């Protein structure tokens, strides 16, 4: 076990070092910008994963929260408020909005939850279009300047990358802590055995509510990074398609894992922005990739690859040990199914 | 204006019923959030509309559109969805992925130019009724929807197959235990739903036209209808379709400021107050 | 079926065949043109037309503009603002393009306008967002197509003076391009004595326009700013409820575009539209352009294709002025703005000091001629500015055209 931990630790250290020095060895600022996008979408996907992965609640309206954060900051900045005030206000407003979302949507689980979040997302999306006197409609909101915390200008792509990386690392670390915390354990409990959790005296609703607001908070951070990165936000950000996209990141990478949403975010961003330069029908390729993932690794890329590597490793070590493994990776899904079936009734 | 809106509400409701009847059965029986239902509508519409534009008989073209989506639906269910039974997340990912593929495929084949086939022969005129001009074709859509509803009702309520489907909707494991081949039922219902959606696409094409993005415009409507009416219930789908027809037409006219939320607000309220929908057999 | 890859290859292959003078061949580095197009999603139809128009131009020129070899790099924005922004960065930072053509939609342009200004990259816009050449003028943008309101000003004048409409209802998509077209129409129409008595705004995802058409009421005419595939279902529903032939329809430059005519049926006959490009225009370059589009793609070109052909001519004009030396961006931009082209598919034009085109606008009536639908030009307004006949200074003091700006005083 300890050897595995050492290997993991070294890998983590090397990975972080590679990420931190990325702008130094990437010649093109364009690729630094792509890396920045991957990182803030990874924060967004990690945020959604709190609900989808650990709480077993699939939200199809999260882009609205992402957008509320970006819009709040953008509108306050446009009205002449300071950077710090705008950022704080965006976080507060979005967390409040996610609390409202939670109160409304936690009346249901399973597909009901998905539908309520979808409806809420669509309503907010419609409002940003229609309430043009506030939001400027589809002309969007322009953010003139990126902030310069402690006098450091973030106008430079590398500087902004490092800020995003910092946010990403804090987010990832907080996710590790969250997963290992008693709160994380009880949230997984509400996902797998909601009735038993209730019987044991846990307040299932409150646990889910807190998870939703945690998810909302990190979605807000991602939304802020998005609006500062693009310096522009318009209603398309809040559309159903955007909500679906981030959900696809989480599922394709692997729910209830830390690396899964990050890999999913990288996959989608790279397909959209890098592959699209070479493959005209990249959208179809993206669809095919999703179908292939689901067909061969229904648990997602990260757990699926881990499963393949494990079985290959065991195959090399001789057939004797290969009996145990197969069910391990797959055990997650049927359990979830049982929960859904229970919750549906 | 009011009588025109009333008539249009009913005909739009009829079209929505054709779209969402199959969706409701799929949802109720298989518990599948089929996010490619809008894609079936669009694919069928493209196939049928382009055939009709080349001079084939409109109704034959409609059947061809339905046939294509029925086959595609069958393939999707048999080859892909089947392996994901009971994994809603995987089904979401799969159907979304497939909807990307269908959308891009349609763009590739039909290049994005909108198509609007002519109104079928014999239905091009209008009749004066209730002090307004009523296009005959819209009345025909209503008649068609009623006929399909009646046929489905006979199928579901008065046939052996229907009894099995109803048993499957109520409790699939028990039905399976009683010797019903639920997996064949799934294929049948999915094909039926996909075929009906494709048929609806062609029938709707002289009114809505066919264009890239039609799938994304129709999918939320199917969702709303089924949530209002209740999953797995034909009468619910009919009621939901009519409600949405009226809500859409009168809402746009009377409450223009709410135009974007006029459909999602009622959906939200129903979800919160009565999660099984107005006439649903199953709570979501 | 022609894919875009074939289109671009066709253009480039033709470029390789043409023999270039030895001196120019020595100039190894081609001038790179970036194109912001749309290949996925609902706007892809317009993106395809843009690519066809530009490819036709480059093929005609053998990919050599004023003696300088050019290379075209197309980027798919996906039709959304964030995608446009990322792709603009890609074109500038990775592909090092000297000029960007496009994008298609106003919200895409608004997402990239600050970026091209900061990076000092010349951009030749097809998108119509008014303020980019007005109150928030961007010195790095020229627009040889039209601002949103430019053609609707003309339509309003024609509707009042030639069609003798007095009371008009407007119907258009509920977004900025719709607002700007309708408000421009309303302003000129009411300033000249007409009345806009009803304004209808179907939401972007409206499946059926009948509930809106039902509200049109008793009017002499209708103005619409629809774009994309929406004009199709609008005119059909309009005919279905019996208004066709009773209440004439007028539209902006996207409503009854020539490229859309092949999708229409008889419901389009009699519709009036005003546009900066009409395929029946008689200039030499337009005859070549129309013939080439028919030969290569079997289509009648519309304003999106023509807009990109003309944008290509602008690049050629600027390179010619600079004698092939394109490194100085300020000089390139100045050359662009100082252009005065005579033989273009839209006729002669120049740019005003804000970078927007001053050129002819055509009013057309849709007719069936020899079994085919055509837009027949009924009147040409020459040298139309984005400010119509208003004084630019006073025009710019007022707020930009929006849903309720200028306010409608005669609504019933």
PDB file of N, CA and C in Angstrom, chain C residues 226-271:
ATOM      1  N   UNK C 226     -36.747  38.851 -39.737  1.00  0.00           N
ATOM      2  CA  UNK C 226     -36.352  37.460 -39.518  1.00  0.00           C
ATOM      3  C   UNK C 226     -35.076  37.101 -40.259  1.00  0.00           C
ATOM      4  N   UNK C 227     -34.366  36.126 -39.690  1.00  0.00           N
ATOM      5  CA  UNK C 227     -33.132  35.637 -40.317  1.00  0.00           C
ATOM      6  C   UNK C 227     -33.097  34.119 -40.245  1.00  0.00           C
ATOM      7  N   UNK C 228     -32.102  33.539 -40.880  1.00  0.00           N
ATOM      8  CA  UNK C 228     -31.925  32.090 -40.839  1.00  0.00           C
ATOM      9  C   UNK C 228     -33.062  31.379 -41.538  1.00  0.00           C
ATOM     10  N   UNK C 229     -33.638  30.368 -40.868  1.00  0.00           N
ATOM     11  CA  UNK C 229     -34.724  29.614 -41.488  1.00  0.00           C
ATOM     12  C   UNK C 229     -36.085  30.183 -41.116  1.00  0.00           C
ATOM     13  N   UNK C 230     -36.113  31.158 -40.212  1.00  0.00           N
ATOM     14  CA  UNK C 230     -37.393  31.668 -39.722  1.00  0.00           C
ATOM     15  C   UNK C 230     -38.295  32.312 -40.778  1.00  0.00           C
ATOM     16  N   UNK C 231     -37.727  33.026 -41.780  1.00  0.00           N
ATOM     17  CA  UNK C 231     -38.617  33.626 -42.780  1.00  0.00           C
ATOM     18  C   UNK C 231     -39.524  32.590 -43.445  1.00  0.00           C
ATOM     19  N   UNK C 232     -38.981  31.372 -43.562  1.00  0.00           N
ATOM     20  CA  UNK C 232     -39.726  30.302 -44.222  1.00  0.00           C
ATOM     21  C   UNK C 232     -41.022  29.989 -43.487  1.00  0.00           C
ATOM     22  N   UNK C 233     -40.892  29.687 -42.192  1.00  0.00           N
ATOM     23  CA  UNK C 233     -42.114  29.297 -41.486  1.00  0.00           C
ATOM     24  C   UNK C 233     -43.002  30.509 -41.236  1.00  0.00           C
ATOM     25  N   UNK C 234     -42.402  31.699 -41.186  1.00  0.00           N
ATOM     26  CA  UNK C 234     -43.216  32.898 -41.027  1.00  0.00           C
ATOM     27  C   UNK C 234     -44.134  33.084 -42.236  1.00  0.00           C
ATOM     28  N   UNK C 235     -43.562  33.054 -43.432  1.00  0.00           N
ATOM     29  CA  UNK C 235     -44.380  33.319 -44.625  1.00  0.00           C
ATOM     30  C   UNK C 235     -45.436  32.242 -44.835  1.00  0.00           C
ATOM     31  N   UNK C 236     -45.100  30.972 -44.500  1.00  0.00           N
ATOM     32  CA  UNK C 236     -46.099  29.918 -44.661  1.00  0.00           C
ATOM     33  C   UNK C 236     -47.274  30.140 -43.711  1.00  0.00           C
ATOM     34  N   UNK C 237     -46.967  30.427 -42.456  1.00  0.00           N
ATOM     35  CA  UNK C 237     -48.042  30.660 -41.496  1.00  0.00           C
ATOM     36  C   UNK C 237     -48.847  31.898 -41.893  1.00  0.00           C
ATOM     37  N   UNK C 238     -48.136  32.891 -42.423  1.00  0.00           N
ATOM     38  CA  UNK C 238     -48.780  34.133 -42.857  1.00  0.00           C
ATOM     39  C   UNK C 238     -49.779  33.849 -43.972  1.00  0.00           C
ATOM     40  N   UNK C 239     -49.351  32.989 -44.909  1.00  0.00           N
ATOM     41  CA  UNK C 239     -50.265  32.617 -45.993  1.00  0.00           C
ATOM     42  C   UNK C 239     -51.398  31.757 -45.457  1.00  0.00           C
ATOM     43  N   UNK C 240     -51.074  30.862 -44.524  1.00  0.00           N
ATOM     44  CA  UNK C 240     -52.083  29.949 -43.991  1.00  0.00           C
ATOM     45  C   UNK C 240     -53.248  30.676 -43.324  1.00  0.00           C
ATOM     46  N   UNK C 241     -52.961  31.763 -42.628  1.00  0.00           N
ATOM     47  CA  UNK C 241     -54.059  32.459 -41.950  1.00  0.00           C
ATOM     48  C   UNK C 241     -54.725  33.471 -42.884  1.00  0.00           C
ATOM     49  N   UNK C 242     -54.335  33.459 -44.153  1.00  0.00           N
ATOM     50  CA  UNK C 242     -55.059  34.243 -45.146  1.00  0.00           C
ATOM     51  C   UNK C 242     -54.621  35.689 -45.291  1.00  0.00           C
ATOM     52  N   UNK C 243     -53.417  36.034 -44.768  1.00  0.00           N
ATOM     53  CA  UNK C 243     -52.990  37.426 -44.865  1.00  0.00           C
ATOM     54  C   UNK C 243     -52.225  37.720 -46.153  1.00  0.00           C
ATOM     55  N   UNK C 244     -51.656  36.670 -46.768  1.00  0.00           N
ATOM     56  CA  UNK C 244     -50.894  36.881 -47.987  1.00  0.00           C
ATOM     57  C   UNK C 244     -51.801  37.484 -49.065  1.00  0.00           C
ATOM     58  N   UNK C 245     -51.253  38.492 -49.747  1.00  0.00           N
ATOM     59  CA  UNK C 245     -52.056  39.133 -50.786  1.00  0.00           C
ATOM     60  C   UNK C 245     -52.950  40.227 -50.246  1.00  0.00           C
ATOM     61  N   UNK C 246     -53.276  40.166 -48.951  1.00  0.00           N
ATOM     62  CA  UNK C 246     -54.100  41.229 -48.362  1.00  0.00           C
ATOM     63  C   UNK C 246     -53.233  42.286 -47.706  1.00  0.00           C
ATOM     64  N   UNK C 247     -52.286  41.838 -46.918  1.00  0.00           N
ATOM     65  CA  UNK C 247     -51.398  42.770 -46.217  1.00  0.00           C
ATOM     66  C   UNK C 247     -49.966  42.505 -46.683  1.00  0.00           C
ATOM     67  N   UNK C 248     -49.356  43.445 -47.431  1.00  0.00           N
ATOM     68  CA  UNK C 248     -48.029  43.194 -47.981  1.00  0.00           C
ATOM     69  C   UNK C 248     -46.960  43.065 -46.892  1.00  0.00           C
ATOM     70  N   UNK C 249     -45.963  42.230 -47.195  1.00  0.00           N
ATOM     71  CA  UNK C 249     -44.870  41.994 -46.267  1.00  0.00           C
ATOM     72  C   UNK C 249     -43.601  42.660 -46.787  1.00  0.00           C
ATOM     73  N   UNK C 250     -42.892  43.349 -45.902  1.00  0.00           N
ATOM     74  CA  UNK C 250     -41.583  43.894 -46.257  1.00  0.00           C
ATOM     75  C   UNK C 250     -40.560  43.333 -45.275  1.00  0.00           C
ATOM     76  N   UNK C 251     -39.291  43.269 -45.691  1.00  0.00           N
ATOM     77  CA  UNK C 251     -38.301  42.660 -44.808  1.00  0.00           C
ATOM     78  C   UNK C 251     -36.931  43.279 -44.939  1.00  0.00           C
ATOM     79  N   UNK C 252     -36.077  42.937 -44.001  1.00  0.00           N
ATOM     80  CA  UNK C 252     -34.686  43.389 -44.003  1.00  0.00           C
ATOM     81  C   UNK C 252     -33.827  42.513 -44.895  1.00  0.00           C
ATOM     82  N   UNK C 253     -32.492  42.628 -44.750  1.00  0.00           N
ATOM     83  CA  UNK C 253     -31.626  41.981 -45.736  1.00  0.00           C
ATOM     84  C   UNK C 253     -31.496  40.487 -45.564  1.00  0.00           C
ATOM     85  N   UNK C 254     -31.877  39.951 -44.393  1.00  0.00           N
ATOM     86  CA  UNK C 254     -31.790  38.505 -44.227  1.00  0.00           C
ATOM     87  C   UNK C 254     -33.117  37.806 -44.522  1.00  0.00           C
ATOM     88  N   UNK C 255     -34.206  38.580 -44.586  1.00  0.00           N
ATOM     89  CA  UNK C 255     -35.534  37.965 -44.578  1.00  0.00           C
ATOM     90  C   UNK C 255     -35.813  37.153 -45.843  1.00  0.00           C
ATOM     91  N   UNK C 256     -35.530  37.737 -47.012  1.00  0.00           N
ATOM     92  CA  UNK C 256     -35.851  37.013 -48.245  1.00  0.00           C
ATOM     93  C   UNK C 256     -34.613  36.961 -49.131  1.00  0.00           C
ATOM     94  N   UNK C 257     -33.508  36.608 -48.500  1.00  0.00           N
ATOM     95  CA  UNK C 257     -32.220  36.560 -49.178  1.00  0.00           C
ATOM     96  C   UNK C 257     -32.281  35.646 -50.407  1.00  0.00           C
ATOM     97  N   UNK C 258     -31.508  35.995 -51.439  1.00  0.00           N
ATOM     98  CA  UNK C 258     -31.525  35.202 -52.675  1.00  0.00           C
ATOM     99  C   UNK C 258     -31.184  33.732 -52.426  1.00  0.00           C
ATOM    100  N   UNK C 259     -30.279  33.480 -51.483  1.00  0.00           N
ATOM    101  CA  UNK C 259     -29.882  32.097 -51.221  1.00  0.00           C
ATOM    102  C   UNK C 259     -31.018  31.288 -50.603  1.00  0.00           C
ATOM    103  N   UNK C 260     -31.995  31.991 -50.040  1.00  0.00           N
ATOM    104  CA  UNK C 260     -33.107  31.319 -49.366  1.00  0.00           C
ATOM    105  C   UNK C 260     -34.239  30.995 -50.346  1.00  0.00           C
ATOM    106  N   UNK C 261     -34.200  31.625 -51.519  1.00  0.00           N
ATOM    107  CA  UNK C 261     -35.348  31.515 -52.432  1.00  0.00           C
ATOM    108  C   UNK C 261     -35.632  30.076 -52.822  1.00  0.00           C
ATOM    109  N   UNK C 262     -34.576  29.245 -52.929  1.00  0.00           N
ATOM    110  CA  UNK C 262     -34.824  27.871 -53.354  1.00  0.00           C
ATOM    111  C   UNK C 262     -35.633  27.092 -52.326  1.00  0.00           C
ATOM    112  N   UNK C 263     -35.690  27.592 -51.095  1.00  0.00           N
ATOM    113  CA  UNK C 263     -36.470  26.909 -50.073  1.00  0.00           C
ATOM    114  C   UNK C 263     -37.914  27.387 -50.015  1.00  0.00           C
ATOM    115  N   UNK C 264     -38.199  28.533 -50.632  1.00  0.00           N
ATOM    116  CA  UNK C 264     -39.551  29.097 -50.556  1.00  0.00           C
ATOM    117  C   UNK C 264     -40.481  28.486 -51.596  1.00  0.00           C
ATOM    118  N   UNK C 265     -41.769  28.579 -51.320  1.00  0.00           N
ATOM    119  CA  UNK C 265     -42.784  28.282 -52.316  1.00  0.00           C
ATOM    120  C   UNK C 265     -43.476  29.578 -52.703  1.00  0.00           C
ATOM    121  N   UNK C 266     -44.675  29.464 -53.243  1.00  0.00           N
ATOM    122  CA  UNK C 266     -45.389  30.637 -53.740  1.00  0.00           C
ATOM    123  C   UNK C 266     -45.717  31.660 -52.658  1.00  0.00           C
ATOM    124  N   UNK C 267     -45.658  31.241 -51.397  1.00  0.00           N
ATOM    125  CA  UNK C 267     -46.006  32.181 -50.327  1.00  0.00           C
ATOM    126  C   UNK C 267     -45.079  33.391 -50.313  1.00  0.00           C
ATOM    127  N   UNK C 268     -43.900  33.272 -50.969  1.00  0.00           N
ATOM    128  CA  UNK C 268     -42.950  34.389 -50.948  1.00  0.00           C
ATOM    129  C   UNK C 268     -43.244  35.425 -52.038  1.00  0.00           C
ATOM    130  N   UNK C 269     -44.054  35.064 -53.021  1.00  0.00           N
ATOM    131  CA  UNK C 269     -44.307  35.990 -54.127  1.00  0.00           C
ATOM    132  C   UNK C 269     -44.954  37.266 -53.597  1.00  0.00           C
ATOM    133  N   UNK C 270     -44.390  38.388 -53.979  1.00  0.00           N
ATOM    134  CA  UNK C 270     -44.943  39.663 -53.546  1.00  0.00           C
ATOM    135  C   UNK C 270     -44.273  40.246 -52.326  1.00  0.00           C
ATOM    136  N   UNK C 271     -43.344  39.505 -51.724  1.00  0.00           N
ATOM    137  CA  UNK C 271     -42.661  40.042 -50.545  1.00  0.00           C
ATOM    138  C   UNK C 271     -41.570  41.030 -50.971  1.00  0.00           C
TER     139      UNK C 271
END
